Every structure is written in structure tokens, then in C-alpha cells.
Amino acid sequence: LRIELPDALDMVANSLTAGLTLPQALLRNLDHFPPVVQEEFARVIYDTRIGYSVAEAFGNLAARLDSKDVQIVSIATRIGVEHGGNLADGYRMLSGILRDKRAFEMELAAMTTEGRMQALVMTVLPVVLMLLLGAVRKDFIVPMVTTAAGWGTLGVLACMQTLAYLWIRKIVDIEV
């Protein structure tokens, strides 16, 4: 729904600019909406036909769907319908904002994925290097697993690597 909503808002805005009321604009574009948006806006039209105001119908939409984007559309619609204003321009601006928000979230996801991969590589790298060193120079690694000091060192290494991994994961875990 989040991906399809901006295009649907643009279609409704164009119909509103042409002089249709909001329910008429929704009904006129219903066949052209993507499937998920079509189903939800059909319920909005149904709600208006059984007696809900347009603002209440959009409030019901926001209550049905747990999406901040839909809540924003509902609030914008309620303000536009109850207090006046150019709803078409509001929808156009809102669709641009939703598109920009989606692009930002995708870019952020790419960046945080890079950070999570770096955390994984930096955590696994010492273990891989130790295994490679063990394959080349076994005499360096044998004391690490046969003496108490070696086991202590490995324990400290494991704790520090785990803490570093968790710390990096915490840093790159960003919610929008």
C-alpha cells in the first residue's frame, strides 16, 4: 500500500482539480487504482454511502490499516474536508512527500545493510585469520588452545568481538 498510495493520491488530485468531489474522484479512479488501494478506497466509498462523512470514512481507513502514511492521508483529508482548502494541492504535496520518504527509507536500508555486513566481517575476520595462521604456523596457535593464558585470551577476544558486533548492530539499527 505504501508504494501504491502516492500514485493513487495523484490520480485523485487530478480528478479533484477537474472539479469532482472527493467521493466522485475516488469512484471515478477506482478501476485505475492498484489492487490494494482499490480495495481500501472502495471501502471508503462504501462507508460514505452508508452514512459516514468523508472525514469519518478516511478515519475508518486509518483505523483499519496500521500505517503512518495512511494516517497522514486521513488527517490531511479530514483537515481539507472540515476546514476547507485545496485538497488537490494537498494530495499532490502529500504524494511527493510520501515518495521522498520511501526513497529515503530505501537509501537508509541500503546504508544500514552495509553497516551490518561490516559488523559481520569485522567479527568473523579475527577467527578466519587465526584459522589461516593455524594452517600456516601451527606452533603459534597451539599455545592458544593448550594453556590457561591462551584460553583466557580467546575468552577476552570472544567477549570483545561479541560486544563490538552488538554495538555496531545497535548503531546501524535506525528506525524512521
mmCIF file with all atom_site columns, C-alpha atoms in Angstrom:
data_model
loop_
_atom_site.group_PDB
_atom_site.id
_atom_site.type_symbol
_atom_site.label_atom_id
_atom_site.label_alt_id
_atom_site.label_comp_id
_atom_site.label_asym_id
_atom_site.label_entity_id
_atom_site.label_seq_id
_atom_site.pdbx_PDB_ins_code
_atom_site.Cartn_x
_atom_site.Cartn_y
_atom_site.Cartn_z
_atom_site.occupancy
_atom_site.B_iso_or_equiv
_atom_site.pdbx_formal_charge
_atom_site.auth_seq_id
_atom_site.auth_comp_id
_atom_site.auth_asym_id
_atom_site.auth_atom_id
_atom_site.pdbx_PDB_model_num
ATOM 1   C CA . LEU A 1 1   ? 0.000   0.000   0.000   1.00 0.00 ? 1   LEU A CA 1
ATOM 2   C CA . ARG A 1 2   ? 2.828   2.379   0.844   1.00 0.00 ? 2   ARG A CA 1
ATOM 3   C CA . ILE A 1 3   ? 4.288   2.054   -2.648  1.00 0.00 ? 3   ILE A CA 1
ATOM 4   C CA . GLU A 1 4   ? 0.957   2.467   -4.442  1.00 0.00 ? 4   GLU A CA 1
ATOM 5   C CA . LEU A 1 5   ? -0.522  5.270   -2.327  1.00 0.00 ? 5   LEU A CA 1
ATOM 6   C CA . PRO A 1 6   ? 1.342   8.243   -3.884  1.00 0.00 ? 6   PRO A CA 1
ATOM 7   C CA . ASP A 1 7   ? 0.172   7.341   -7.402  1.00 0.00 ? 7   ASP A CA 1
ATOM 8   C CA . ALA A 1 8   ? -3.394  6.951   -6.161  1.00 0.00 ? 8   ALA A CA 1
ATOM 9   C CA . LEU A 1 9   ? -3.232  10.357  -4.460  1.00 0.00 ? 9   LEU A CA 1
ATOM 10  C CA . ASP A 1 10  ? -2.024  11.926  -7.709  1.00 0.00 ? 10  ASP A CA 1
ATOM 11  C CA . MET A 1 11  ? -4.961  10.403  -9.605  1.00 0.00 ? 11  MET A CA 1
ATOM 12  C CA . VAL A 1 12  ? -7.431  11.665  -7.022  1.00 0.00 ? 12  VAL A CA 1
ATOM 13  C CA . ALA A 1 13  ? -5.801  15.110  -7.069  1.00 0.00 ? 13  ALA A CA 1
ATOM 14  C CA . ASN A 1 14  ? -6.187  15.303  -10.847 1.00 0.00 ? 14  ASN A CA 1
ATOM 15  C CA . SER A 1 15  ? -9.879  14.442  -10.571 1.00 0.00 ? 15  SER A CA 1
ATOM 16  C CA . LEU A 1 16  ? -10.354 16.996  -7.796  1.00 0.00 ? 16  LEU A CA 1
ATOM 17  C CA . THR A 1 17  ? -8.692  19.625  -9.983  1.00 0.00 ? 17  THR A CA 1
ATOM 18  C CA . ALA A 1 18  ? -11.169 18.728  -12.728 1.00 0.00 ? 18  ALA A CA 1
ATOM 19  C CA . GLY A 1 19  ? -13.986 19.722  -10.365 1.00 0.00 ? 19  GLY A CA 1
ATOM 20  C CA . LEU A 1 20  ? -15.160 16.433  -8.892  1.00 0.00 ? 20  LEU A CA 1
ATOM 21  C CA . THR A 1 21  ? -15.946 15.984  -5.221  1.00 0.00 ? 21  THR A CA 1
ATOM 22  C CA . LEU A 1 22  ? -13.735 13.635  -3.228  1.00 0.00 ? 22  LEU A CA 1
ATOM 23  C CA . PRO A 1 23  ? -16.155 10.673  -3.315  1.00 0.00 ? 23  PRO A CA 1
ATOM 24  C CA . GLN A 1 24  ? -16.689 11.230  -7.044  1.00 0.00 ? 24  GLN A CA 1
ATOM 25  C CA . ALA A 1 25  ? -12.920 11.398  -7.608  1.00 0.00 ? 25  ALA A CA 1
ATOM 26  C CA . LEU A 1 26  ? -12.397 8.151   -5.704  1.00 0.00 ? 26  LEU A CA 1
ATOM 27  C CA . LEU A 1 27  ? -15.205 6.417   -7.591  1.00 0.00 ? 27  LEU A CA 1
ATOM 28  C CA . ARG A 1 28  ? -14.012 7.686   -10.974 1.00 0.00 ? 28  ARG A CA 1
ATOM 29  C CA . ASN A 1 29  ? -10.466 6.377   -10.405 1.00 0.00 ? 29  ASN A CA 1
ATOM 30  C CA . LEU A 1 30  ? -11.393 3.188   -8.586  1.00 0.00 ? 30  LEU A CA 1
ATOM 31  C CA . ASP A 1 31  ? -10.780 0.956   -11.618 1.00 0.00 ? 31  ASP A CA 1
ATOM 32  C CA . HIS A 1 32  ? -7.389  2.571   -12.234 1.00 0.00 ? 32  HIS A CA 1
ATOM 33  C CA . PHE A 1 33  ? -6.041  2.192   -8.704  1.00 0.00 ? 33  PHE A CA 1
ATOM 34  C CA . PRO A 1 34  ? -3.611  -0.614  -7.902  1.00 0.00 ? 34  PRO A CA 1
ATOM 35  C CA . PRO A 1 35  ? -5.393  -3.610  -6.308  1.00 0.00 ? 35  PRO A CA 1
ATOM 36  C CA . VAL A 1 36  ? -4.635  -2.917  -2.635  1.00 0.00 ? 36  VAL A CA 1
ATOM 37  C CA . VAL A 1 37  ? -5.510  0.770   -2.875  1.00 0.00 ? 37  VAL A CA 1
ATOM 38  C CA . GLN A 1 38  ? -8.570  -0.081  -4.940  1.00 0.00 ? 38  GLN A CA 1
ATOM 39  C CA . GLU A 1 39  ? -9.915  -2.352  -2.214  1.00 0.00 ? 39  GLU A CA 1
ATOM 40  C CA . GLU A 1 40  ? -9.339  0.163   0.568   1.00 0.00 ? 40  GLU A CA 1
ATOM 41  C CA . PHE A 1 41  ? -10.739 3.149   -1.318  1.00 0.00 ? 41  PHE A CA 1
ATOM 42  C CA . ALA A 1 42  ? -13.756 1.029   -2.296  1.00 0.00 ? 42  ALA A CA 1
ATOM 43  C CA . ARG A 1 43  ? -14.373 0.608   1.439   1.00 0.00 ? 43  ARG A CA 1
ATOM 44  C CA . VAL A 1 44  ? -14.079 4.382   1.874   1.00 0.00 ? 44  VAL A CA 1
ATOM 45  C CA . ILE A 1 45  ? -16.717 4.868   -0.836  1.00 0.00 ? 45  ILE A CA 1
ATOM 46  C CA . TYR A 1 46  ? -18.899 2.237   0.800   1.00 0.00 ? 46  TYR A CA 1
ATOM 47  C CA . ASP A 1 47  ? -18.566 3.983   4.168   1.00 0.00 ? 47  ASP A CA 1
ATOM 48  C CA . THR A 1 48  ? -19.678 7.297   2.648   1.00 0.00 ? 48  THR A CA 1
ATOM 49  C CA . ARG A 1 49  ? -22.671 5.597   1.047   1.00 0.00 ? 49  ARG A CA 1
ATOM 50  C CA . ILE A 1 50  ? -23.869 4.111   4.334   1.00 0.00 ? 50  ILE A CA 1
ATOM 51  C CA . GLY A 1 51  ? -23.799 7.454   6.080   1.00 0.00 ? 51  GLY A CA 1
ATOM 52  C CA . TYR A 1 52  ? -20.292 8.229   7.263   1.00 0.00 ? 52  TYR A CA 1
ATOM 53  C CA . SER A 1 53  ? -18.866 11.604  6.347   1.00 0.00 ? 53  SER A CA 1
ATOM 54  C CA . VAL A 1 54  ? -15.813 11.608  4.083   1.00 0.00 ? 54  VAL A CA 1
ATOM 55  C CA . ALA A 1 55  ? -13.600 12.534  7.036   1.00 0.00 ? 55  ALA A CA 1
ATOM 56  C CA . GLU A 1 56  ? -15.037 9.674   9.091   1.00 0.00 ? 56  GLU A CA 1
ATOM 57  C CA . ALA A 1 57  ? -14.607 7.239   6.205   1.00 0.00 ? 57  ALA A CA 1
ATOM 58  C CA . PHE A 1 58  ? -10.934 8.166   5.926   1.00 0.00 ? 58  PHE A CA 1
ATOM 59  C CA . GLY A 1 59  ? -10.659 7.894   9.711   1.00 0.00 ? 59  GLY A CA 1
ATOM 60  C CA . ASN A 1 60  ? -12.021 4.346   9.431   1.00 0.00 ? 60  ASN A CA 1
ATOM 61  C CA . LEU A 1 61  ? -9.413  3.655   6.743   1.00 0.00 ? 61  LEU A CA 1
ATOM 62  C CA . ALA A 1 62  ? -6.643  4.820   9.064   1.00 0.00 ? 62  ALA A CA 1
ATOM 63  C CA . ALA A 1 63  ? -8.067  2.706   11.890  1.00 0.00 ? 63  ALA A CA 1
ATOM 64  C CA . ARG A 1 64  ? -8.194  -0.411  9.672   1.00 0.00 ? 64  ARG A CA 1
ATOM 65  C CA . LEU A 1 65  ? -4.649  -0.048  8.402   1.00 0.00 ? 65  LEU A CA 1
ATOM 66  C CA . ASP A 1 66  ? -1.755  0.334   10.766  1.00 0.00 ? 66  ASP A CA 1
ATOM 67  C CA . SER A 1 67  ? 0.233   2.655   8.523   1.00 0.00 ? 67  SER A CA 1
ATOM 68  C CA . LYS A 1 68  ? 1.576   6.098   9.312   1.00 0.00 ? 68  LYS A CA 1
ATOM 69  C CA . ASP A 1 69  ? 1.262   7.062   5.649   1.00 0.00 ? 69  ASP A CA 1
ATOM 70  C CA . VAL A 1 70  ? -2.462  6.264   5.649   1.00 0.00 ? 70  VAL A CA 1
ATOM 71  C CA . GLN A 1 71  ? -2.875  8.140   8.926   1.00 0.00 ? 71  GLN A CA 1
ATOM 72  C CA . ILE A 1 72  ? -1.248  11.189  7.348   1.00 0.00 ? 72  ILE A CA 1
ATOM 73  C CA . VAL A 1 73  ? -3.603  10.947  4.358   1.00 0.00 ? 73  VAL A CA 1
ATOM 74  C CA . SER A 1 74  ? -6.549  10.585  6.727   1.00 0.00 ? 74  SER A CA 1
ATOM 75  C CA . ILE A 1 75  ? -5.540  13.652  8.728   1.00 0.00 ? 75  ILE A CA 1
ATOM 76  C CA . ALA A 1 76  ? -4.932  15.703  5.568   1.00 0.00 ? 76  ALA A CA 1
ATOM 77  C CA . THR A 1 77  ? -8.320  14.669  4.217   1.00 0.00 ? 77  THR A CA 1
ATOM 78  C CA . ARG A 1 78  ? -10.076 15.491  7.469   1.00 0.00 ? 78  ARG A CA 1
ATOM 79  C CA . ILE A 1 79  ? -8.470  18.942  7.594   1.00 0.00 ? 79  ILE A CA 1
ATOM 80  C CA . GLY A 1 80  ? -9.206  19.584  3.924   1.00 0.00 ? 80  GLY A CA 1
ATOM 81  C CA . VAL A 1 81  ? -12.825 18.497  4.154   1.00 0.00 ? 81  VAL A CA 1
ATOM 82  C CA . GLU A 1 82  ? -13.701 20.037  7.514   1.00 0.00 ? 82  GLU A CA 1
ATOM 83  C CA . HIS A 1 83  ? -11.765 23.300  7.281   1.00 0.00 ? 83  HIS A CA 1
ATOM 84  C CA . GLY A 1 84  ? -11.587 23.896  3.556   1.00 0.00 ? 84  GLY A CA 1
ATOM 85  C CA . GLY A 1 85  ? -8.568  24.434  1.398   1.00 0.00 ? 85  GLY A CA 1
ATOM 86  C CA . ASN A 1 86  ? -7.313  22.986  -1.821  1.00 0.00 ? 86  ASN A CA 1
ATOM 87  C CA . LEU A 1 87  ? -7.371  19.255  -1.231  1.00 0.00 ? 87  LEU A CA 1
ATOM 88  C CA . ALA A 1 88  ? -5.936  18.552  -4.696  1.00 0.00 ? 88  ALA A CA 1
ATOM 89  C CA . ASP A 1 89  ? -2.780  20.541  -3.933  1.00 0.00 ? 89  ASP A CA 1
ATOM 90  C CA . GLY A 1 90  ? -2.594  18.909  -0.520  1.00 0.00 ? 90  GLY A CA 1
ATOM 91  C CA . TYR A 1 91  ? -2.766  15.448  -2.078  1.00 0.00 ? 91  TYR A CA 1
ATOM 92  C CA . ARG A 1 92  ? -0.110  16.329  -4.667  1.00 0.00 ? 92  ARG A CA 1
ATOM 93  C CA . MET A 1 93  ? 2.203   17.641  -1.974  1.00 0.00 ? 93  MET A CA 1
ATOM 94  C CA . LEU A 1 94  ? 1.499   14.613  0.196   1.00 0.00 ? 94  LEU A CA 1
ATOM 95  C CA . SER A 1 95  ? 2.235   12.191  -2.639  1.00 0.00 ? 95  SER A CA 1
ATOM 96  C CA . GLY A 1 96  ? 5.582   13.904  -3.220  1.00 0.00 ? 96  GLY A CA 1
ATOM 97  C CA . ILE A 1 97  ? 6.392   13.713  0.480   1.00 0.00 ? 97  ILE A CA 1
ATOM 98  C CA . LEU A 1 98  ? 5.457   10.012  0.606   1.00 0.00 ? 98  LEU A CA 1
ATOM 99  C CA . ARG A 1 99  ? 7.638   9.284   -2.436  1.00 0.00 ? 99  ARG A CA 1
ATOM 100 C CA . ASP A 1 100 ? 10.576  11.158  -0.902  1.00 0.00 ? 100 ASP A CA 1
ATOM 101 C CA . LYS A 1 101 ? 10.061  9.334   2.395   1.00 0.00 ? 101 LYS A CA 1
ATOM 102 C CA . ARG A 1 102 ? 10.042  5.963   0.643   1.00 0.00 ? 102 ARG A CA 1
ATOM 103 C CA . ALA A 1 103 ? 13.235  6.838   -1.300  1.00 0.00 ? 103 ALA A CA 1
ATOM 104 C CA . PHE A 1 104 ? 14.913  7.930   1.939   1.00 0.00 ? 104 PHE A CA 1
ATOM 105 C CA . GLU A 1 105 ? 13.889  4.704   3.682   1.00 0.00 ? 105 GLU A CA 1
ATOM 106 C CA . MET A 1 106 ? 15.294  2.613   0.816   1.00 0.00 ? 106 MET A CA 1
ATOM 107 C CA . GLU A 1 107 ? 18.579  4.536   0.869   1.00 0.00 ? 107 GLU A CA 1
ATOM 108 C CA . LEU A 1 108 ? 18.756  4.190   4.640   1.00 0.00 ? 108 LEU A CA 1
ATOM 109 C CA . ALA A 1 109 ? 18.090  0.452   4.385   1.00 0.00 ? 109 ALA A CA 1
ATOM 110 C CA . ALA A 1 110 ? 20.957  0.126   1.900   1.00 0.00 ? 110 ALA A CA 1
ATOM 111 C CA . MET A 1 111 ? 23.303  2.031   4.189   1.00 0.00 ? 111 MET A CA 1
ATOM 112 C CA . THR A 1 112 ? 22.380  0.073   7.285   1.00 0.00 ? 112 THR A CA 1
ATOM 113 C CA . THR A 1 113 ? 22.726  -3.187  5.377   1.00 0.00 ? 113 THR A CA 1
ATOM 114 C CA . GLU A 1 114 ? 26.273  -2.128  4.556   1.00 0.00 ? 114 GLU A CA 1
ATOM 115 C CA . GLY A 1 115 ? 26.910  -1.423  8.241   1.00 0.00 ? 115 GLY A CA 1
ATOM 116 C CA . ARG A 1 116 ? 25.513  -4.798  9.301   1.00 0.00 ? 116 ARG A CA 1
ATOM 117 C CA . MET A 1 117 ? 27.734  -6.531  6.741   1.00 0.00 ? 117 MET A CA 1
ATOM 118 C CA . GLN A 1 118 ? 30.762  -4.647  8.038   1.00 0.00 ? 118 GLN A CA 1
ATOM 119 C CA . ALA A 1 119 ? 29.903  -5.755  11.568  1.00 0.00 ? 119 ALA A CA 1
ATOM 120 C CA . LEU A 1 120 ? 29.731  -9.358  10.436  1.00 0.00 ? 120 LEU A CA 1
ATOM 121 C CA . VAL A 1 121 ? 33.012  -9.169  8.518   1.00 0.00 ? 121 VAL A CA 1
ATOM 122 C CA . MET A 1 122 ? 34.822  -7.452  11.385  1.00 0.00 ? 122 MET A CA 1
ATOM 123 C CA . THR A 1 123 ? 33.528  -10.091 13.803  1.00 0.00 ? 123 THR A CA 1
ATOM 124 C CA . VAL A 1 124 ? 34.471  -13.094 11.687  1.00 0.00 ? 124 VAL A CA 1
ATOM 125 C CA . LEU A 1 125 ? 37.802  -11.731 10.421  1.00 0.00 ? 125 LEU A CA 1
ATOM 126 C CA . PRO A 1 126 ? 39.901  -12.465 13.560  1.00 0.00 ? 126 PRO A CA 1
ATOM 127 C CA . VAL A 1 127 ? 38.609  -16.048 13.672  1.00 0.00 ? 127 VAL A CA 1
ATOM 128 C CA . VAL A 1 128 ? 39.407  -16.576 9.992   1.00 0.00 ? 128 VAL A CA 1
ATOM 129 C CA . LEU A 1 129 ? 42.867  -15.064 10.411  1.00 0.00 ? 129 LEU A CA 1
ATOM 130 C CA . MET A 1 130 ? 43.506  -17.310 13.417  1.00 0.00 ? 130 MET A CA 1
ATOM 131 C CA . LEU A 1 131 ? 42.472  -20.383 11.411  1.00 0.00 ? 131 LEU A CA 1
ATOM 132 C CA . LEU A 1 132 ? 44.675  -19.357 8.496   1.00 0.00 ? 132 LEU A CA 1
ATOM 133 C CA . LEU A 1 133 ? 47.591  -18.718 10.832  1.00 0.00 ? 133 LEU A CA 1
ATOM 134 C CA . GLY A 1 134 ? 46.963  -22.145 12.379  1.00 0.00 ? 134 GLY A CA 1
ATOM 135 C CA . ALA A 1 135 ? 47.140  -23.731 8.951   1.00 0.00 ? 135 ALA A CA 1
ATOM 136 C CA . VAL A 1 136 ? 50.418  -21.974 8.113   1.00 0.00 ? 136 VAL A CA 1
ATOM 137 C CA . ARG A 1 137 ? 52.146  -21.842 11.523  1.00 0.00 ? 137 ARG A CA 1
ATOM 138 C CA . LYS A 1 138 ? 50.568  -24.342 13.875  1.00 0.00 ? 138 LYS A CA 1
ATOM 139 C CA . ASP A 1 139 ? 53.180  -23.631 16.544  1.00 0.00 ? 139 ASP A CA 1
ATOM 140 C CA . PHE A 1 140 ? 51.686  -20.133 17.037  1.00 0.00 ? 140 PHE A CA 1
ATOM 141 C CA . ILE A 1 141 ? 48.145  -21.397 17.620  1.00 0.00 ? 141 ILE A CA 1
ATOM 142 C CA . VAL A 1 142 ? 48.803  -24.490 19.761  1.00 0.00 ? 142 VAL A CA 1
ATOM 143 C CA . PRO A 1 143 ? 49.569  -22.419 22.913  1.00 0.00 ? 143 PRO A CA 1
ATOM 144 C CA . MET A 1 144 ? 46.230  -20.607 22.459  1.00 0.00 ? 144 MET A CA 1
ATOM 145 C CA . VAL A 1 145 ? 44.270  -23.814 22.977  1.00 0.00 ? 145 VAL A CA 1
ATOM 146 C CA . THR A 1 146 ? 46.583  -25.700 25.334  1.00 0.00 ? 146 THR A CA 1
ATOM 147 C CA . THR A 1 147 ? 47.377  -23.126 28.037  1.00 0.00 ? 147 THR A CA 1
ATOM 148 C CA . ALA A 1 148 ? 45.242  -21.234 30.522  1.00 0.00 ? 148 ALA A CA 1
ATOM 149 C CA . ALA A 1 149 ? 46.618  -17.909 29.280  1.00 0.00 ? 149 ALA A CA 1
ATOM 150 C CA . GLY A 1 150 ? 45.652  -18.883 25.713  1.00 0.00 ? 150 GLY A CA 1
ATOM 151 C CA . TRP A 1 151 ? 42.105  -19.802 26.751  1.00 0.00 ? 151 TRP A CA 1
ATOM 152 C CA . GLY A 1 152 ? 41.859  -16.526 28.686  1.00 0.00 ? 152 GLY A CA 1
ATOM 153 C CA . THR A 1 153 ? 42.992  -14.613 25.627  1.00 0.00 ? 153 THR A CA 1
ATOM 154 C CA . LEU A 1 154 ? 40.455  -16.427 23.457  1.00 0.00 ? 154 LEU A CA 1
ATOM 155 C CA . GLY A 1 155 ? 37.717  -15.669 26.008  1.00 0.00 ? 155 GLY A CA 1
ATOM 156 C CA . VAL A 1 156 ? 38.588  -11.965 26.086  1.00 0.00 ? 156 VAL A CA 1
ATOM 157 C CA . LEU A 1 157 ? 38.723  -11.943 22.273  1.00 0.00 ? 157 LEU A CA 1
ATOM 158 C CA . ALA A 1 158 ? 35.300  -13.599 22.035  1.00 0.00 ? 158 ALA A CA 1
ATOM 159 C CA . CYS A 1 159 ? 33.771  -11.145 24.527  1.00 0.00 ? 159 CYS A CA 1
ATOM 160 C CA . MET A 1 160 ? 35.259  -8.108  22.801  1.00 0.00 ? 160 MET A CA 1
ATOM 161 C CA . GLN A 1 161 ? 34.204  -9.316  19.353  1.00 0.00 ? 161 GLN A CA 1
ATOM 162 C CA . THR A 1 162 ? 30.675  -10.017 20.558  1.00 0.00 ? 162 THR A CA 1
ATOM 163 C CA . LEU A 1 163 ? 30.402  -6.601  22.198  1.00 0.00 ? 163 LEU A CA 1
ATOM 164 C CA . ALA A 1 164 ? 31.760  -4.896  19.079  1.00 0.00 ? 164 ALA A CA 1
ATOM 165 C CA . TYR A 1 165 ? 29.278  -6.765  16.872  1.00 0.00 ? 165 TYR A CA 1
ATOM 166 C CA . LEU A 1 166 ? 26.336  -5.858  19.122  1.00 0.00 ? 166 LEU A CA 1
ATOM 167 C CA . TRP A 1 167 ? 27.485  -2.258  19.366  1.00 0.00 ? 167 TRP A CA 1
ATOM 168 C CA . ILE A 1 168 ? 27.744  -1.865  15.593  1.00 0.00 ? 168 ILE A CA 1
ATOM 169 C CA . ARG A 1 169 ? 24.331  -3.507  15.146  1.00 0.00 ? 169 ARG A CA 1
ATOM 170 C CA . LYS A 1 170 ? 22.867  -1.057  17.663  1.00 0.00 ? 170 LYS A CA 1
ATOM 171 C CA . ILE A 1 171 ? 24.398  1.878   15.811  1.00 0.00 ? 171 ILE A CA 1
ATOM 172 C CA . VAL A 1 172 ? 23.038  0.835   12.402  1.00 0.00 ? 172 VAL A CA 1
ATOM 173 C CA . ASP A 1 173 ? 19.583  -0.104  13.716  1.00 0.00 ? 173 ASP A CA 1
ATOM 174 C CA . ILE A 1 174 ? 17.795  3.093   12.706  1.00 0.00 ? 174 ILE A CA 1
ATOM 175 C CA . GLU A 1 175 ? 14.014  3.465   12.587  1.00 0.00 ? 175 GLU A CA 1
ATOM 176 C CA . VAL A 1 176 ? 12.291  6.145   10.590  1.00 0.00 ? 176 VAL A CA 1
#
